Amino acid sequence: MKKISFLLKHYKTIFALSSITMVAVCCKSTQSVPAAKPAPINFAAVPWGAPAKISLVPVESDVSIARVHWPGTTRDELNEGYSIFNDKCTDCHETKNPQDFTVDEWNVLMHQMGRKAKLDSNQYKLVIHYILTKREAVLGPGK
């Protein structure tokens, strides 16, 4: 009986403390979590005045990178590789960024995905040359 009488006597205090505790718990659970740090952007690879997003479309400087590995490569070939990559690869999944995988991983992925996309040997060559060129353009040589 004493417990009930104590509760009735102090119900305002108990209610106030309960409310403050509830607000404190709710506010703590809605605090924002710091976002993960975005990957650094190689601004040297972004044309002057372009948005900070890396463009996947081949540019003239990509041709010189490609020619180091495959002499005689043209911008038209890189554009064709990009078109195939953009058309065929997005049929089943979102576009992957060339810098997301190592050269070895791209070779394995392209071997598997090239068959699924039914690429002929020329299309395969154009796509892998495009991907590895764009990867080097973004990350730099030897990375």
PDB file of C-alpha atoms in Angstrom:
ATOM      1  CA  MET A   1       0.000   0.000   0.000  1.00  0.00           C
ATOM      2  CA  LYS A   2       2.907   2.327   0.767  1.00  0.00           C
ATOM      3  CA  LYS A   3       4.298   1.798  -2.758  1.00  0.00           C
ATOM      4  CA  ILE A   4       1.032   2.854  -4.372  1.00  0.00           C
ATOM      5  CA  SER A   5       0.759   5.889  -2.159  1.00  0.00           C
ATOM      6  CA  PHE A   6       4.376   6.860  -3.029  1.00  0.00           C
ATOM      7  CA  LEU A   7       3.637   6.503  -6.766  1.00  0.00           C
ATOM      8  CA  LEU A   8       0.473   8.573  -6.521  1.00  0.00           C
ATOM      9  CA  LYS A   9       2.247  11.273  -4.556  1.00  0.00           C
ATOM     10  CA  HIS A  10       5.134  11.561  -7.015  1.00  0.00           C
ATOM     11  CA  TYR A  11       3.443  10.706 -10.335  1.00  0.00           C
ATOM     12  CA  LYS A  12       4.357  14.084 -11.865  1.00  0.00           C
ATOM     13  CA  THR A  13       8.054  13.611 -11.082  1.00  0.00           C
ATOM     14  CA  ILE A  14       8.025  10.003 -12.335  1.00  0.00           C
ATOM     15  CA  PHE A  15       6.237  11.044 -15.530  1.00  0.00           C
ATOM     16  CA  ALA A  16       8.689  13.919 -16.145  1.00  0.00           C
ATOM     17  CA  LEU A  17      11.747  11.708 -15.613  1.00  0.00           C
ATOM     18  CA  SER A  18      10.292   8.990 -17.868  1.00  0.00           C
ATOM     19  CA  SER A  19       9.583  11.541 -20.615  1.00  0.00           C
ATOM     20  CA  ILE A  20      13.072  13.038 -20.432  1.00  0.00           C
ATOM     21  CA  THR A  21      14.636   9.561 -20.584  1.00  0.00           C
ATOM     22  CA  MET A  22      12.512   8.627 -23.604  1.00  0.00           C
ATOM     23  CA  VAL A  23      13.441  11.812 -25.476  1.00  0.00           C
ATOM     24  CA  ALA A  24      17.131  11.289 -24.698  1.00  0.00           C
ATOM     25  CA  VAL A  25      17.024   7.696 -25.967  1.00  0.00           C
ATOM     26  CA  CYS A  26      15.183   8.673 -29.158  1.00  0.00           C
ATOM     27  CA  CYS A  27      17.531  11.570 -29.925  1.00  0.00           C
ATOM     28  CA  LYS A  28      20.588   9.427 -29.415  1.00  0.00           C
ATOM     29  CA  SER A  29      19.329   6.803 -31.881  1.00  0.00           C
ATOM     30  CA  THR A  30      18.778   9.381 -34.639  1.00  0.00           C
ATOM     31  CA  GLN A  31      22.284  10.853 -34.551  1.00  0.00           C
ATOM     32  CA  SER A  32      23.841  10.721 -37.975  1.00  0.00           C
ATOM     33  CA  VAL A  33      26.661   8.325 -38.677  1.00  0.00           C
ATOM     34  CA  PRO A  34      29.611   9.870 -40.533  1.00  0.00           C
ATOM     35  CA  ALA A  35      29.579   8.886 -44.206  1.00  0.00           C
ATOM     36  CA  ALA A  36      32.367   6.761 -45.616  1.00  0.00           C
ATOM     37  CA  LYS A  37      35.131   8.740 -47.244  1.00  0.00           C
ATOM     38  CA  PRO A  38      34.678   8.773 -51.015  1.00  0.00           C
ATOM     39  CA  ALA A  39      37.490   7.483 -53.173  1.00  0.00           C
ATOM     40  CA  PRO A  40      39.857  10.228 -54.290  1.00  0.00           C
ATOM     41  CA  ILE A  41      39.305  11.564 -57.792  1.00  0.00           C
ATOM     42  CA  ASN A  42      42.221  11.946 -60.138  1.00  0.00           C
ATOM     43  CA  PHE A  43      41.424  15.472 -61.282  1.00  0.00           C
ATOM     44  CA  ALA A  44      44.177  15.306 -63.888  1.00  0.00           C
ATOM     45  CA  ALA A  45      41.981  12.811 -65.746  1.00  0.00           C
ATOM     46  CA  VAL A  46      38.966  15.132 -65.732  1.00  0.00           C
ATOM     47  CA  PRO A  47      38.838  17.646 -68.597  1.00  0.00           C
ATOM     48  CA  TRP A  48      39.013  21.274 -67.437  1.00  0.00           C
ATOM     49  CA  GLY A  49      35.581  22.623 -66.573  1.00  0.00           C
ATOM     50  CA  ALA A  50      33.979  19.160 -66.570  1.00  0.00           C
ATOM     51  CA  PRO A  51      31.996  17.937 -63.590  1.00  0.00           C
ATOM     52  CA  ALA A  52      33.993  15.993 -60.976  1.00  0.00           C
ATOM     53  CA  LYS A  53      32.454  12.690 -62.132  1.00  0.00           C
ATOM     54  CA  ILE A  54      34.876  10.709 -64.277  1.00  0.00           C
ATOM     55  CA  SER A  55      33.617  10.361 -67.836  1.00  0.00           C
ATOM     56  CA  LEU A  56      33.751   6.891 -69.322  1.00  0.00           C
ATOM     57  CA  VAL A  57      33.668   8.236 -72.886  1.00  0.00           C
ATOM     58  CA  PRO A  58      37.099   7.937 -74.534  1.00  0.00           C
ATOM     59  CA  VAL A  59      38.986  11.203 -74.986  1.00  0.00           C
ATOM     60  CA  GLU A  60      41.959  12.018 -77.205  1.00  0.00           C
ATOM     61  CA  SER A  61      44.488  11.529 -74.388  1.00  0.00           C
ATOM     62  CA  ASP A  62      43.241   7.936 -73.988  1.00  0.00           C
ATOM     63  CA  VAL A  63      44.519   7.124 -77.487  1.00  0.00           C
ATOM     64  CA  SER A  64      48.154   7.732 -76.537  1.00  0.00           C
ATOM     65  CA  ILE A  65      47.716   5.514 -73.454  1.00  0.00           C
ATOM     66  CA  ALA A  66      46.241   2.722 -75.582  1.00  0.00           C
ATOM     67  CA  ARG A  67      48.983   2.990 -78.211  1.00  0.00           C
ATOM     68  CA  VAL A  68      51.652   2.271 -75.590  1.00  0.00           C
ATOM     69  CA  HIS A  69      50.082  -1.170 -75.125  1.00  0.00           C
ATOM     70  CA  TRP A  70      48.488  -1.743 -78.541  1.00  0.00           C
ATOM     71  CA  PRO A  71      50.262   0.242 -81.270  1.00  0.00           C
ATOM     72  CA  GLY A  72      47.974   1.629 -83.941  1.00  0.00           C
ATOM     73  CA  THR A  73      44.916   1.899 -81.662  1.00  0.00           C
ATOM     74  CA  THR A  74      42.537   4.613 -82.826  1.00  0.00           C
ATOM     75  CA  ARG A  75      39.985   6.713 -81.007  1.00  0.00           C
ATOM     76  CA  ASP A  76      37.303   5.096 -83.158  1.00  0.00           C
ATOM     77  CA  GLU A  77      38.317   1.689 -81.789  1.00  0.00           C
ATOM     78  CA  LEU A  78      38.163   2.984 -78.210  1.00  0.00           C
ATOM     79  CA  ASN A  79      34.763   4.541 -78.950  1.00  0.00           C
ATOM     80  CA  GLU A  80      33.543   1.244 -80.379  1.00  0.00           C
ATOM     81  CA  GLY A  81      34.844  -0.605 -77.294  1.00  0.00           C
ATOM     82  CA  TYR A  82      33.051   1.910 -75.094  1.00  0.00           C
ATOM     83  CA  SER A  83      29.802   1.483 -77.067  1.00  0.00           C
ATOM     84  CA  ILE A  84      29.920  -2.305 -76.770  1.00  0.00           C
ATOM     85  CA  PHE A  85      30.797  -2.034 -73.054  1.00  0.00           C
ATOM     86  CA  ASN A  86      27.974   0.433 -72.474  1.00  0.00           C
ATOM     87  CA  ASP A  87      25.388  -1.538 -74.491  1.00  0.00           C
ATOM     88  CA  LYS A  88      26.155  -5.184 -73.729  1.00  0.00           C
ATOM     89  CA  CYS A  89      27.308  -4.919 -70.125  1.00  0.00           C
ATOM     90  CA  THR A  90      24.324  -2.883 -68.973  1.00  0.00           C
ATOM     91  CA  ASP A  91      21.871  -5.435 -70.342  1.00  0.00           C
ATOM     92  CA  CYS A  92      22.324  -7.468 -67.138  1.00  0.00           C
ATOM     93  CA  HIS A  93      23.846  -5.118 -64.557  1.00  0.00           C
ATOM     94  CA  GLU A  94      24.877  -1.522 -63.908  1.00  0.00           C
ATOM     95  CA  THR A  95      27.939  -0.068 -65.567  1.00  0.00           C
ATOM     96  CA  LYS A  96      31.151  -0.913 -63.743  1.00  0.00           C
ATOM     97  CA  ASN A  97      33.915   1.663 -63.488  1.00  0.00           C
ATOM     98  CA  PRO A  98      37.182   0.537 -65.091  1.00  0.00           C
ATOM     99  CA  GLN A  99      39.129   1.508 -61.964  1.00  0.00           C
ATOM    100  CA  ASP A 100      37.018  -0.754 -59.728  1.00  0.00           C
ATOM    101  CA  PHE A 101      39.002  -3.875 -60.647  1.00  0.00           C
ATOM    102  CA  THR A 102      42.653  -4.760 -61.199  1.00  0.00           C
ATOM    103  CA  VAL A 103      43.968  -5.652 -64.652  1.00  0.00           C
ATOM    104  CA  ASP A 104      43.982  -9.334 -63.682  1.00  0.00           C
ATOM    105  CA  GLU A 105      40.411  -9.130 -62.373  1.00  0.00           C
ATOM    106  CA  TRP A 106      39.264  -7.455 -65.602  1.00  0.00           C
ATOM    107  CA  ASN A 107      40.872 -10.213 -67.658  1.00  0.00           C
ATOM    108  CA  VAL A 108      38.994 -12.864 -65.657  1.00  0.00           C
ATOM    109  CA  LEU A 109      35.727 -10.895 -65.663  1.00  0.00           C
ATOM    110  CA  MET A 110      35.907 -10.212 -69.388  1.00  0.00           C
ATOM    111  CA  HIS A 111      36.603 -13.861 -70.132  1.00  0.00           C
ATOM    112  CA  GLN A 112      33.460 -14.851 -68.206  1.00  0.00           C
ATOM    113  CA  MET A 113      31.215 -11.944 -69.149  1.00  0.00           C
ATOM    114  CA  GLY A 114      32.373 -11.812 -72.773  1.00  0.00           C
ATOM    115  CA  ARG A 115      30.989 -15.305 -73.275  1.00  0.00           C
ATOM    116  CA  LYS A 116      27.703 -14.439 -71.563  1.00  0.00           C
ATOM    117  CA  ALA A 117      27.367 -11.297 -73.702  1.00  0.00           C
ATOM    118  CA  LYS A 118      28.206 -13.375 -76.804  1.00  0.00           C
ATOM    119  CA  LEU A 119      31.067 -11.072 -77.837  1.00  0.00           C
ATOM    120  CA  ASP A 120      33.073 -12.183 -80.850  1.00  0.00           C
ATOM    121  CA  SER A 121      36.869 -12.022 -80.619  1.00  0.00           C
ATOM    122  CA  ASN A 122      37.049  -8.546 -82.195  1.00  0.00           C
ATOM    123  CA  GLN A 123      34.384  -7.120 -79.867  1.00  0.00           C
ATOM    124  CA  TYR A 124      36.161  -8.705 -76.897  1.00  0.00           C
ATOM    125  CA  LYS A 125      39.452  -7.094 -77.950  1.00  0.00           C
ATOM    126  CA  LEU A 126      37.829  -3.671 -78.394  1.00  0.00           C
ATOM    127  CA  VAL A 127      36.143  -3.809 -74.986  1.00  0.00           C
ATOM    128  CA  ILE A 128      39.177  -5.019 -73.023  1.00  0.00           C
ATOM    129  CA  HIS A 129      41.409  -2.426 -74.721  1.00  0.00           C
ATOM    130  CA  TYR A 130      38.887   0.286 -73.901  1.00  0.00           C
ATOM    131  CA  ILE A 131      38.504  -0.817 -70.245  1.00  0.00           C
ATOM    132  CA  LEU A 132      42.219  -1.155 -69.548  1.00  0.00           C
ATOM    133  CA  THR A 133      42.964   2.150 -71.282  1.00  0.00           C
ATOM    134  CA  LYS A 134      40.302   4.028 -69.306  1.00  0.00           C
ATOM    135  CA  ARG A 135      41.482   2.346 -66.092  1.00  0.00           C
ATOM    136  CA  GLU A 136      45.018   3.581 -66.674  1.00  0.00           C
ATOM    137  CA  ALA A 137      43.743   7.047 -67.632  1.00  0.00           C
ATOM    138  CA  VAL A 138      42.022   7.337 -64.252  1.00  0.00           C
ATOM    139  CA  LEU A 139      44.529   5.569 -61.976  1.00  0.00           C
ATOM    140  CA  GLY A 140      47.787   6.232 -63.805  1.00  0.00           C
ATOM    141  CA  PRO A 141      50.303   3.827 -65.334  1.00  0.00           C
ATOM    142  CA  GLY A 142      51.298   0.672 -63.481  1.00  0.00           C
ATOM    143  CA  LYS A 143      48.381   0.683 -61.056  1.00  0.00           C
TER     144      LYS A 143
END
